């Protein structure tokens, strides 16, 4: 059996999400890190068992959760990420399991010893309660090397405008002020991967939404990060986002 030291890789990043498909908000950045040699480990606190199935299969509960996990695995493969980790807490109820979630995340972080932790900015972009819970508990427990992903007012408007072209009335509930963004990551070379990864989530995204996202990622070539504590570890992460030689 391998020891923790043997499996630990300091050139890694942990991305903590509430549900499978949440990585769509930051998929270009994750793919870029992976391309530059960083091992990116997606962690999903729930498997989306309380969600709806838009694929026509009419799956629900544990059956839907299993499908969503398979969708996340397929999306991660497209993006070049490591195999996802599923904590399988009840969807929609993360606030009731905060201590247990933190305990499991601590175990993962102790094993992987990542360069940084990526997660939702305050508000969770969509305002979803589980998104908010993940943002809050990671902030309270793992703030040292934490980097938030967010969507600015400008980018939120661009997304809404693109969605409207496809007949979709979509509003980002919790954008942040433009000035709150610390880094705008150039993901112009990842539009195809981003679109293909999103399309794996057939239970979550109808075809018109997939098409709208495809156009959006072709025209908006950045993703946005908020860095609260700039230190040498975070600077190393930024190097991998800005250069191939770190």
Short mmCIF file of N, CA and C in Angstrom, two decimals, residues 140-238:
data_model
loop_
_atom_site.label_atom_id
_atom_site.label_comp_id
_atom_site.label_asym_id
_atom_site.label_seq_id
_atom_site.Cartn_x
_atom_site.Cartn_y
_atom_site.Cartn_z
N UNK A 140 -13.68 29.48 5.43
CA UNK A 140 -13.46 29.38 6.87
C UNK A 140 -12.39 28.38 7.25
N UNK A 141 -12.21 27.35 6.42
CA UNK A 141 -11.33 26.25 6.81
C UNK A 141 -10.01 26.18 6.05
N UNK A 142 -9.96 26.69 4.83
CA UNK A 142 -8.77 26.49 3.99
C UNK A 142 -8.36 27.79 3.29
N UNK A 143 -8.30 28.88 4.02
CA UNK A 143 -8.13 30.18 3.36
C UNK A 143 -6.71 30.46 2.87
N UNK A 144 -5.71 29.73 3.36
CA UNK A 144 -4.32 30.09 3.08
C UNK A 144 -4.00 30.13 1.59
N UNK A 145 -4.33 29.07 0.87
CA UNK A 145 -3.98 28.98 -0.56
C UNK A 145 -5.24 28.91 -1.42
N UNK A 146 -6.25 29.65 -1.01
CA UNK A 146 -7.54 29.61 -1.68
C UNK A 146 -7.62 30.64 -2.80
N UNK A 147 -8.12 30.19 -3.95
CA UNK A 147 -8.37 31.08 -5.09
C UNK A 147 -9.83 30.87 -5.51
N UNK A 148 -10.55 31.98 -5.66
CA UNK A 148 -11.96 31.90 -6.04
C UNK A 148 -12.13 32.07 -7.53
N UNK A 149 -13.08 31.33 -8.10
CA UNK A 149 -13.49 31.65 -9.47
C UNK A 149 -14.83 32.37 -9.40
N UNK A 150 -14.99 33.31 -10.30
CA UNK A 150 -16.16 34.20 -10.26
C UNK A 150 -16.51 34.60 -11.68
N UNK A 151 -17.56 35.37 -11.80
CA UNK A 151 -17.93 35.94 -13.08
C UNK A 151 -18.28 37.41 -12.85
N UNK A 152 -17.61 38.29 -13.57
CA UNK A 152 -17.79 39.73 -13.38
C UNK A 152 -19.10 40.20 -14.00
N UNK A 153 -19.49 41.41 -13.65
CA UNK A 153 -20.70 41.99 -14.24
C UNK A 153 -20.61 42.01 -15.76
N UNK A 154 -19.45 42.38 -16.28
CA UNK A 154 -19.29 42.45 -17.74
C UNK A 154 -19.48 41.08 -18.38
N UNK A 155 -18.83 40.07 -17.81
CA UNK A 155 -18.92 38.73 -18.40
C UNK A 155 -20.32 38.14 -18.20
N UNK A 156 -20.94 38.47 -17.09
CA UNK A 156 -22.32 38.00 -16.86
C UNK A 156 -23.26 38.57 -17.92
N UNK A 157 -23.09 39.84 -18.26
CA UNK A 157 -23.92 40.45 -19.30
C UNK A 157 -23.65 39.81 -20.65
N UNK A 158 -22.39 39.50 -20.93
CA UNK A 158 -22.06 38.83 -22.19
C UNK A 158 -22.73 37.46 -22.27
N UNK A 159 -22.74 36.75 -21.16
CA UNK A 159 -23.38 35.43 -21.14
C UNK A 159 -24.88 35.55 -21.34
N UNK A 160 -25.50 36.51 -20.66
CA UNK A 160 -26.95 36.71 -20.81
C UNK A 160 -27.31 37.09 -22.24
N UNK A 161 -26.51 37.95 -22.84
CA UNK A 161 -26.78 38.39 -24.21
C UNK A 161 -26.66 37.24 -25.20
N UNK A 162 -25.65 36.40 -25.01
CA UNK A 162 -25.49 35.25 -25.90
C UNK A 162 -26.65 34.28 -25.73
N UNK A 163 -27.04 34.04 -24.48
CA UNK A 163 -28.17 33.13 -24.22
C UNK A 163 -29.44 33.64 -24.89
N UNK A 164 -29.65 34.95 -24.87
CA UNK A 164 -30.88 35.51 -25.46
C UNK A 164 -30.93 35.28 -26.96
N UNK A 165 -29.77 35.18 -27.61
CA UNK A 165 -29.74 34.90 -29.05
C UNK A 165 -30.29 33.52 -29.36
N UNK A 166 -30.29 32.65 -28.37
CA UNK A 166 -30.78 31.28 -28.54
C UNK A 166 -32.13 31.10 -27.86
N UNK A 167 -32.76 32.20 -27.53
CA UNK A 167 -34.09 32.14 -26.93
C UNK A 167 -34.10 31.77 -25.47
N UNK A 168 -32.97 31.96 -24.79
CA UNK A 168 -32.86 31.58 -23.39
C UNK A 168 -32.79 32.85 -22.54
N UNK A 169 -33.66 32.95 -21.57
CA UNK A 169 -33.64 34.07 -20.63
C UNK A 169 -32.79 33.65 -19.43
N UNK A 170 -31.52 34.04 -19.42
CA UNK A 170 -30.61 33.59 -18.38
C UNK A 170 -29.94 34.78 -17.71
N UNK A 171 -29.98 34.80 -16.39
CA UNK A 171 -29.37 35.86 -15.61
C UNK A 171 -28.45 35.25 -14.57
N UNK A 172 -27.22 35.71 -14.53
CA UNK A 172 -26.29 35.30 -13.48
C UNK A 172 -26.69 36.00 -12.19
N UNK A 173 -27.04 35.23 -11.18
CA UNK A 173 -27.61 35.79 -9.96
C UNK A 173 -26.58 36.55 -9.10
N UNK A 174 -25.33 36.07 -9.08
CA UNK A 174 -24.34 36.64 -8.18
C UNK A 174 -23.03 36.98 -8.89
N UNK A 175 -23.08 37.91 -9.86
CA UNK A 175 -21.81 38.36 -10.44
C UNK A 175 -21.07 39.25 -9.45
N UNK A 176 -19.81 39.49 -9.69
CA UNK A 176 -19.04 40.38 -8.83
C UNK A 176 -18.68 41.64 -9.61
N UNK A 177 -18.34 42.69 -8.89
CA UNK A 177 -17.91 43.92 -9.55
C UNK A 177 -16.66 43.66 -10.39
N UNK A 178 -16.55 44.34 -11.50
CA UNK A 178 -15.39 44.13 -12.38
C UNK A 178 -14.08 44.32 -11.63
N UNK A 179 -14.04 45.30 -10.74
CA UNK A 179 -12.81 45.61 -10.02
C UNK A 179 -12.41 44.56 -9.00
N UNK A 180 -13.30 43.63 -8.68
CA UNK A 180 -12.98 42.58 -7.71
C UNK A 180 -12.13 41.47 -8.32
N UNK A 181 -12.07 41.42 -9.64
CA UNK A 181 -11.32 40.36 -10.32
C UNK A 181 -9.82 40.63 -10.21
N UNK A 182 -9.07 39.62 -9.77
CA UNK A 182 -7.62 39.74 -9.65
C UNK A 182 -6.89 39.32 -10.92
N UNK A 183 -7.42 38.32 -11.59
CA UNK A 183 -6.75 37.78 -12.77
C UNK A 183 -7.77 37.35 -13.80
N UNK A 184 -7.55 37.77 -15.03
CA UNK A 184 -8.36 37.32 -16.15
C UNK A 184 -7.50 36.35 -16.96
N UNK A 185 -7.88 35.08 -16.90
CA UNK A 185 -7.08 34.02 -17.52
C UNK A 185 -7.44 33.89 -18.99
N UNK A 186 -6.45 33.94 -19.84
CA UNK A 186 -6.65 33.76 -21.28
C UNK A 186 -6.88 32.28 -21.56
N UNK A 187 -8.10 31.93 -21.92
CA UNK A 187 -8.43 30.54 -22.25
C UNK A 187 -8.87 30.42 -23.71
N UNK A 188 -8.33 31.29 -24.55
CA UNK A 188 -8.75 31.35 -25.95
C UNK A 188 -8.49 30.04 -26.69
N UNK A 189 -7.54 29.25 -26.25
CA UNK A 189 -7.23 28.00 -26.93
C UNK A 189 -8.06 26.82 -26.45
N UNK A 190 -9.05 27.08 -25.59
CA UNK A 190 -9.78 25.98 -24.96
C UNK A 190 -11.29 26.00 -25.22
N UNK A 191 -11.71 26.77 -26.19
CA UNK A 191 -13.15 26.87 -26.47
C UNK A 191 -13.74 25.51 -26.83
N UNK A 192 -13.05 24.75 -27.66
CA UNK A 192 -13.58 23.46 -28.10
C UNK A 192 -13.70 22.49 -26.93
N UNK A 193 -12.67 22.40 -26.10
CA UNK A 193 -12.72 21.51 -24.94
C UNK A 193 -13.82 21.94 -23.97
N UNK A 194 -13.95 23.24 -23.76
CA UNK A 194 -14.96 23.75 -22.82
C UNK A 194 -16.37 23.36 -23.30
N UNK A 195 -16.61 23.55 -24.59
CA UNK A 195 -17.93 23.24 -25.14
C UNK A 195 -18.20 21.74 -25.11
N UNK A 196 -17.21 20.93 -25.48
CA UNK A 196 -17.41 19.48 -25.48
C UNK A 196 -17.62 18.94 -24.07
N UNK A 197 -16.89 19.49 -23.11
CA UNK A 197 -17.04 19.03 -21.72
C UNK A 197 -18.44 19.35 -21.21
N UNK A 198 -18.92 20.55 -21.49
CA UNK A 198 -20.27 20.91 -21.05
C UNK A 198 -21.32 20.00 -21.69
N UNK A 199 -21.12 19.68 -22.96
CA UNK A 199 -22.09 18.87 -23.69
C UNK A 199 -22.23 17.46 -23.13
N UNK A 200 -21.26 17.03 -22.32
CA UNK A 200 -21.37 15.71 -21.68
C UNK A 200 -22.51 15.67 -20.67
N UNK A 201 -22.93 16.84 -20.18
CA UNK A 201 -23.97 16.89 -19.15
C UNK A 201 -25.35 16.98 -19.79
N UNK A 202 -25.73 15.92 -20.47
CA UNK A 202 -27.03 15.92 -21.15
C UNK A 202 -28.19 15.94 -20.17
N UNK A 203 -27.97 15.49 -18.94
CA UNK A 203 -29.06 15.54 -17.96
C UNK A 203 -29.31 16.95 -17.46
N UNK A 204 -28.32 17.82 -17.64
CA UNK A 204 -28.41 19.16 -17.05
C UNK A 204 -28.63 20.28 -18.05
N UNK A 205 -28.15 20.10 -19.28
CA UNK A 205 -28.18 21.18 -20.25
C UNK A 205 -28.91 20.76 -21.52
N UNK A 206 -30.04 21.40 -21.83
CA UNK A 206 -30.71 21.12 -23.10
C UNK A 206 -29.86 21.62 -24.26
N UNK A 207 -30.16 21.14 -25.46
CA UNK A 207 -29.32 21.41 -26.62
C UNK A 207 -29.17 22.89 -26.91
N UNK A 208 -30.24 23.68 -26.70
CA UNK A 208 -30.13 25.11 -26.98
C UNK A 208 -29.15 25.79 -26.03
N UNK A 209 -29.07 25.30 -24.78
CA UNK A 209 -28.12 25.86 -23.83
C UNK A 209 -26.69 25.46 -24.19
N UNK A 210 -26.52 24.23 -24.65
CA UNK A 210 -25.20 23.78 -25.08
C UNK A 210 -24.73 24.60 -26.28
N UNK A 211 -25.64 24.87 -27.21
CA UNK A 211 -25.28 25.67 -28.38
C UNK A 211 -24.94 27.10 -27.99
N UNK A 212 -25.70 27.64 -27.04
CA UNK A 212 -25.43 29.01 -26.58
C UNK A 212 -24.07 29.09 -25.90
N UNK A 213 -23.75 28.09 -25.09
CA UNK A 213 -22.46 28.09 -24.41
C UNK A 213 -21.33 27.94 -25.43
N UNK A 214 -21.56 27.14 -26.47
CA UNK A 214 -20.56 26.98 -27.51
C UNK A 214 -20.21 28.31 -28.16
N UNK A 215 -21.22 29.11 -28.44
CA UNK A 215 -20.94 30.43 -29.03
C UNK A 215 -20.28 31.35 -28.03
N UNK A 216 -20.74 31.28 -26.79
CA UNK A 216 -20.19 32.14 -25.74
C UNK A 216 -18.69 31.91 -25.58
N UNK A 217 -18.25 30.65 -25.50
CA UNK A 217 -16.83 30.39 -25.27
C UNK A 217 -15.98 30.73 -26.48
N UNK A 218 -16.59 30.79 -27.64
CA UNK A 218 -15.85 31.21 -28.83
C UNK A 218 -15.61 32.71 -28.83
N UNK A 219 -16.53 33.47 -28.24
CA UNK A 219 -16.45 34.92 -28.27
C UNK A 219 -15.88 35.55 -27.00
N UNK A 220 -15.99 34.85 -25.89
CA UNK A 220 -15.46 35.36 -24.62
C UNK A 220 -14.33 34.42 -24.20
N UNK A 221 -13.11 34.89 -24.34
CA UNK A 221 -11.94 34.00 -24.21
C UNK A 221 -11.23 34.15 -22.88
N UNK A 222 -11.93 34.60 -21.84
CA UNK A 222 -11.30 34.71 -20.53
C UNK A 222 -12.17 34.03 -19.47
N UNK A 223 -11.52 33.63 -18.40
CA UNK A 223 -12.18 33.24 -17.16
C UNK A 223 -11.55 34.07 -16.05
N UNK A 224 -12.25 34.20 -14.93
CA UNK A 224 -11.86 35.20 -13.93
C UNK A 224 -11.64 34.60 -12.56
N UNK A 225 -10.57 35.06 -11.90
CA UNK A 225 -10.20 34.58 -10.58
C UNK A 225 -10.09 35.74 -9.59
N UNK A 226 -10.38 35.44 -8.34
CA UNK A 226 -10.18 36.39 -7.25
C UNK A 226 -9.16 35.79 -6.29
N UNK A 227 -8.10 36.52 -6.05
CA UNK A 227 -7.02 36.07 -5.18
C UNK A 227 -7.00 36.96 -3.94
N UNK A 228 -7.25 36.36 -2.79
CA UNK A 228 -7.34 37.14 -1.56
C UNK A 228 -5.97 37.34 -0.92
N UNK A 229 -5.20 36.26 -0.83
CA UNK A 229 -3.89 36.32 -0.21
C UNK A 229 -2.83 35.95 -1.23
N UNK A 230 -2.11 36.95 -1.68
CA UNK A 230 -1.08 36.70 -2.70
C UNK A 230 0.21 36.28 -1.99
N UNK A 231 0.63 35.04 -2.20
CA UNK A 231 1.86 34.56 -1.59
C UNK A 231 2.65 33.76 -2.62
N UNK A 232 3.76 33.18 -2.19
CA UNK A 232 4.63 32.51 -3.15
C UNK A 232 3.94 31.30 -3.80
N UNK A 233 3.07 30.62 -3.05
CA UNK A 233 2.37 29.47 -3.60
C UNK A 233 1.39 29.91 -4.67
N UNK A 234 0.64 30.96 -4.38
CA UNK A 234 -0.32 31.48 -5.36
C UNK A 234 0.42 32.03 -6.58
N UNK A 235 1.55 32.68 -6.36
CA UNK A 235 2.34 33.18 -7.49
C UNK A 235 2.80 32.03 -8.38
N UNK A 236 3.11 30.89 -7.78
CA UNK A 236 3.50 29.73 -8.58
C UNK A 236 2.33 29.26 -9.43
N UNK A 237 1.14 29.24 -8.86
CA UNK A 237 -0.05 28.86 -9.62
C UNK A 237 -0.26 29.80 -10.79
N UNK A 238 -0.11 31.10 -10.54
CA UNK A 238 -0.31 32.09 -11.60
C UNK A 238 0.70 31.90 -12.71
#
